């Protein structure tokens, strides 16, 4: 795994950060371009085509006799793709404007809890404090005047965030010998297959799609799944899982900024302060986890 960690932590963090920035645009694309009330279809069309493309391109798979490897792959596919993407779009349809993404601030705390509970290692105090600040920033964004939300949407976003955080943690512990693109492709393919019967049984059929709607689905699949997940899993292989999870906070920041820039959604002083707190917490976690000794035992599990 020496090559996997040869790049500088700062460059790896910047590259990984592209993924949550792309994911932050999901809410704008969903509410402005996609047909209404089809969350599971959107999740399916985002993941399955991207997974097929990567699997066909890479032509690599876990050994067919490696049952443990396949079982782990299916669990990761459910956490990172199937369940997470389904709940992501449920939240996106019910919480336009990116409020759903704000709930993602709990993700780093979930990962820290798993690191503490499973690895019996207490995360650095700076990382814990920064994670708590991220939650406070989330609350400021979520509860600022003019924010629109409902209980089902927030619950979907919260459960989805917990699944994604657990997937981030276990993806590092269960890292396979597959190249990153193949590892990404098989997860997207398996997660898409899990979503197919749910979309078929739950969502109404798609209408005749306009050019804008087709463009929305293509963007979500190629940028939001193929590119973003490849960068995300690359980051998981090269950075501590707590540091990777904290970068997920860029998703709510991006969603709020896009809502302000494209939809004219007001940004109050409270919301702006919350966003600055979230950004500060991301930088603090990256700094804390890059210090010598902060991630040695985690890297040794590769």
Coordinates of C-alpha atoms in Angstrom, one line a residue:
X1 CA 0.0 0.0 0.0
X2 CA 3.0 2.3 -0.2
X3 CA 2.0 3.8 -3.5
X4 CA -1.5 4.4 -2.2
X5 CA -0.2 6.8 0.3
X6 CA 2.6 8.5 -1.7
X7 CA 0.7 11.7 -2.5
X8 CA 0.7 14.5 0.1
X9 CA -2.2 14.5 2.5
X10 CA -3.2 18.0 1.4
X11 CA -3.4 17.0 -2.3
X12 CA -5.3 13.8 -1.4
X13 CA -7.8 15.9 0.7
X14 CA -8.3 18.4 -2.1
X15 CA -8.9 15.6 -4.6
X16 CA -11.3 13.8 -2.3
X17 CA -13.2 17.1 -1.6
X18 CA -14.3 17.2 -5.2
X19 CA -16.7 14.3 -4.5
X20 CA -18.9 16.0 -1.8
X21 CA -18.9 19.3 -3.7
X22 CA -20.4 17.4 -6.7
X23 CA -22.9 15.6 -4.3
X24 CA -23.9 19.0 -3.0
X25 CA -25.3 19.8 -6.4
X26 CA -27.7 16.8 -6.3
X27 CA -30.4 18.8 -4.6
X28 CA -30.4 21.6 -7.1
X29 CA -30.4 19.1 -10.1
X30 CA -33.2 17.0 -8.5
X31 CA -35.6 19.9 -7.8
X32 CA -34.9 21.8 -10.9
X33 CA -34.4 19.2 -13.6
X34 CA -35.7 15.8 -12.7
X35 CA -39.3 14.6 -13.0
X36 CA -41.1 14.9 -9.7
X37 CA -41.7 12.2 -7.1
X38 CA -39.4 9.6 -8.4
X39 CA -36.6 9.3 -5.8
X40 CA -35.8 5.6 -6.2
X41 CA -35.7 5.9 -10.0
X42 CA -33.3 8.8 -9.7
X43 CA -31.1 6.7 -7.4
X44 CA -31.2 3.8 -9.8
X45 CA -30.4 5.8 -12.9
X46 CA -27.6 7.5 -11.1
X47 CA -25.8 4.3 -9.9
X48 CA -26.5 1.4 -12.3
X49 CA -25.3 2.9 -15.6
X50 CA -22.1 4.2 -13.9
X51 CA -21.5 0.8 -12.3
X52 CA -21.9 -1.0 -15.6
X53 CA -19.5 1.4 -17.4
X54 CA -16.8 0.9 -14.7
X55 CA -17.2 -2.8 -14.5
X56 CA -17.0 -3.3 -18.3
X57 CA -14.1 -0.9 -18.5
X58 CA -12.0 -2.4 -15.7
X59 CA -12.8 -6.1 -16.3
X60 CA -11.7 -6.9 -12.8
X61 CA -13.7 -8.6 -10.0
X62 CA -13.1 -10.2 -6.7
X63 CA -12.1 -13.8 -6.9
X64 CA -15.2 -15.9 -7.4
X65 CA -14.3 -18.3 -4.6
X66 CA -13.7 -15.4 -2.2
X67 CA -17.1 -15.5 -0.5
X68 CA -16.0 -13.3 2.4
X69 CA -14.9 -10.7 -0.2
X70 CA -18.2 -10.8 -2.0
X71 CA -20.2 -10.6 1.2
X72 CA -18.2 -7.5 2.3
X73 CA -18.7 -6.0 -1.2
X74 CA -22.5 -6.4 -0.9
X75 CA -22.6 -4.9 2.6
X76 CA -20.5 -1.9 1.4
X77 CA -22.7 -1.6 -1.7
X78 CA -25.8 -1.4 0.5
X79 CA -24.3 1.2 2.9
X80 CA -22.5 3.4 0.4
X81 CA -24.9 3.1 -2.6
X82 CA -28.2 1.3 -2.2
X83 CA -29.6 2.6 1.1
X84 CA -27.7 5.9 1.0
X85 CA -28.7 6.9 -2.5
X86 CA -32.3 5.9 -2.0
X87 CA -32.6 8.0 1.2
X88 CA -30.6 10.9 -0.4
X89 CA -33.2 11.4 -3.1
X90 CA -36.1 11.0 -0.7
X91 CA -34.6 13.8 1.3
X92 CA -33.7 15.8 -1.9
X93 CA -37.4 15.7 -3.1
X94 CA -38.8 16.6 0.3
X95 CA -36.2 19.2 1.2
X96 CA -35.5 21.3 -1.8
X97 CA -32.7 23.9 -1.4
X98 CA -30.2 21.6 0.2
X99 CA -31.4 21.5 3.8
X100 CA -31.1 17.7 3.7
X101 CA -27.4 17.9 3.0
X102 CA -26.9 19.9 6.2
X103 CA -27.8 16.8 8.3
X104 CA -24.6 15.3 7.0
X105 CA -22.7 17.2 9.7
X106 CA -23.3 14.2 12.0
X107 CA -21.2 12.0 9.6
X108 CA -17.8 12.7 11.1
X109 CA -19.1 12.1 14.6
X110 CA -20.5 8.7 13.5
X111 CA -17.1 7.7 12.1
X112 CA -15.3 8.9 15.2
X113 CA -17.7 6.8 17.3
X114 CA -16.9 3.7 15.1
X115 CA -13.2 4.3 15.3
X116 CA -13.5 4.6 19.1
X117 CA -15.8 1.6 19.5
X118 CA -14.3 -0.8 17.0
X119 CA -10.6 0.1 17.1
X120 CA -10.6 1.2 20.7
X121 CA -8.8 4.4 19.8
X122 CA -10.0 7.7 21.0
X123 CA -9.9 10.3 18.1
X124 CA -7.8 13.4 18.7
X125 CA -9.5 15.9 20.9
X126 CA -9.2 18.5 18.2
X127 CA -11.1 16.3 15.8
X128 CA -13.8 15.6 18.4
X129 CA -14.2 19.3 19.1
X130 CA -14.3 20.1 15.4
X131 CA -16.9 17.5 14.8
X132 CA -19.1 19.0 17.5
X133 CA -18.6 22.5 15.9
X134 CA -19.7 21.0 12.6
X135 CA -23.0 19.9 14.2
X136 CA -23.5 23.4 15.7
X137 CA -22.9 24.8 12.2
X138 CA -25.4 22.3 10.8
X139 CA -28.0 23.4 13.4
X140 CA -27.4 27.1 12.5
X141 CA -28.0 26.3 8.8
X142 CA -31.0 24.0 9.5
X143 CA -32.8 26.2 12.0
X144 CA -32.1 29.6 10.4
X145 CA -35.2 31.6 9.5
X146 CA -36.7 30.6 6.2
X147 CA -35.4 27.1 6.2
X148 CA -38.1 24.6 5.0
X149 CA -38.0 21.0 6.1
X150 CA -40.2 18.2 7.2
X151 CA -39.7 15.3 9.6
X152 CA -39.6 12.5 7.0
X153 CA -37.1 14.3 4.9
X154 CA -34.8 15.1 7.8
X155 CA -35.1 11.5 9.0
X156 CA -34.2 10.1 5.6
X157 CA -31.2 12.4 5.4
X158 CA -30.0 11.4 8.9
X159 CA -30.3 7.7 8.4
X160 CA -28.6 8.0 5.0
X161 CA -25.8 10.0 6.6
X162 CA -25.3 7.3 9.2
X163 CA -25.2 4.6 6.5
X164 CA -22.7 6.6 4.4
X165 CA -20.5 7.2 7.5
X166 CA -20.5 3.5 8.3
X167 CA -19.7 2.7 4.7
X168 CA -16.8 5.0 4.8
X169 CA -15.4 3.4 8.0
X170 CA -15.9 -0.2 6.7
X171 CA -14.6 0.6 3.2
X172 CA -11.3 1.4 4.8
X173 CA -11.2 -1.7 7.1
X174 CA -12.3 -4.0 4.3
X175 CA -10.3 -2.5 1.5
X176 CA -10.0 -5.1 -1.3
X177 CA -7.1 -5.7 -3.7
X178 CA -9.2 -4.4 -6.5
X179 CA -8.1 -1.1 -8.2
X180 CA -10.1 1.9 -7.1
X181 CA -12.2 2.1 -10.3
X182 CA -13.1 -1.6 -10.2
X183 CA -13.9 -1.4 -6.5
X184 CA -16.1 1.6 -7.2
X185 CA -17.8 0.0 -10.2
X186 CA -18.8 -3.2 -8.4
X187 CA -20.3 -1.2 -5.6
X188 CA -22.3 1.0 -7.9
X189 CA -23.4 -2.0 -9.9
X190 CA -24.5 -4.0 -6.9
X191 CA -26.1 -1.0 -5.3
X192 CA -28.0 -0.2 -8.5
X193 CA -29.3 -3.8 -8.7
X194 CA -30.6 -3.4 -5.1
X195 CA -32.4 -0.3 -6.1
X196 CA -34.0 -1.7 -9.2
X197 CA -37.0 -3.6 -7.6
X198 CA -37.6 -0.7 -5.2
X199 CA -37.9 1.8 -8.1
X200 CA -40.0 -0.6 -10.1
X201 CA -42.5 -1.3 -7.3
X202 CA -42.6 2.2 -5.7
X203 CA -42.1 5.0 -8.3
X204 CA -44.5 5.8 -11.1
X205 CA -43.2 5.1 -14.6
X206 CA -41.0 7.8 -16.2
X207 CA -42.8 10.2 -18.6
X208 CA -41.3 11.2 -21.9
X209 CA -38.1 12.9 -20.8
X210 CA -37.1 16.4 -22.0
X211 CA -33.6 17.2 -23.0
X212 CA -33.0 19.0 -19.7
X213 CA -34.2 15.9 -17.7
X214 CA -31.9 13.6 -19.7
X215 CA -29.0 16.0 -19.0
X216 CA -29.9 15.9 -15.3
X217 CA -29.8 12.1 -15.2
X218 CA -26.6 11.9 -17.2
X219 CA -24.9 14.5 -14.9
X220 CA -26.0 12.6 -11.8
X221 CA -24.6 9.3 -13.2
X222 CA -21.3 10.4 -14.8
X223 CA -20.3 13.2 -12.4
X224 CA -22.3 12.4 -9.3
X225 CA -21.7 8.6 -9.3
X226 CA -18.8 7.5 -11.6
X227 CA -16.4 10.4 -10.9
X228 CA -17.4 11.4 -7.4
X229 CA -17.4 7.9 -5.9
X230 CA -14.1 7.0 -7.6
X231 CA -12.5 10.1 -6.0
X232 CA -14.2 9.2 -2.7
X233 CA -13.0 5.7 -2.5
X234 CA -9.5 6.8 -3.6
X235 CA -9.6 9.2 -0.6
X236 CA -10.7 6.4 1.7
X237 CA -7.7 4.4 0.7
X238 CA -5.2 7.3 1.3
X239 CA -6.6 9.3 4.2
X240 CA -7.9 8.5 7.7
X241 CA -11.6 7.7 7.6
X242 CA -12.4 10.6 10.1
X243 CA -10.6 13.0 7.7
X244 CA -12.5 11.7 4.7
X245 CA -15.9 11.8 6.5
X246 CA -15.3 15.4 7.6
X247 CA -14.9 16.4 3.9
X248 CA -18.5 15.3 3.4
X249 CA -19.5 18.5 5.2
X250 CA -18.7 20.3 1.9
X251 CA -21.9 18.9 0.5
X252 CA -24.2 21.1 2.6
X253 CA -22.0 24.1 2.1
X254 CA -22.2 23.6 -1.7
X255 CA -25.9 22.9 -1.6
X256 CA -26.6 26.1 0.4
X257 CA -24.4 28.2 -1.9
X258 CA -26.1 26.8 -5.0
X259 CA -29.5 27.6 -3.6
X260 CA -28.4 31.1 -2.9
X261 CA -26.7 31.7 -6.3
X262 CA -29.2 29.9 -8.6
X263 CA -32.5 29.9 -6.8
X264 CA -32.2 33.2 -5.0
X265 CA -32.7 31.6 -1.6
X266 CA -31.9 34.1 1.2
X267 CA -28.9 33.5 3.3
X268 CA -29.3 35.1 6.8
X269 CA -26.5 36.1 9.1
X270 CA -27.2 32.9 11.2
X271 CA -26.9 30.7 8.1
X272 CA -23.7 32.4 7.0
X273 CA -22.2 32.0 10.5
X274 CA -23.2 28.3 10.5
X275 CA -21.5 27.8 7.1
X276 CA -18.3 29.4 8.3
X277 CA -18.4 27.2 11.4
X278 CA -18.8 24.1 9.2
X279 CA -15.8 25.1 7.0
X280 CA -13.7 25.8 10.1
X281 CA -14.6 22.3 11.5
X282 CA -13.5 20.7 8.2
X283 CA -10.1 22.4 8.3
X284 CA -9.6 21.6 12.0
X285 CA -10.4 17.9 11.4
X286 CA -7.9 17.8 8.5
X287 CA -5.2 19.4 10.6
X288 CA -5.8 17.2 13.6
X289 CA -5.8 13.9 11.6
X290 CA -2.6 15.0 9.7
X291 CA -0.6 15.3 12.8
X292 CA 2.0 12.6 13.5
X293 CA 0.5 9.5 15.1
X294 CA -3.1 10.5 14.6
X295 CA -3.7 7.9 12.0
X296 CA -0.9 5.4 12.3
X297 CA -2.9 2.5 13.7
X298 CA -5.7 3.1 11.2
X299 CA -3.2 3.0 8.3
X300 CA -1.8 -0.2 9.6
X301 CA -5.1 -1.9 9.1
X302 CA -4.8 -1.6 5.3

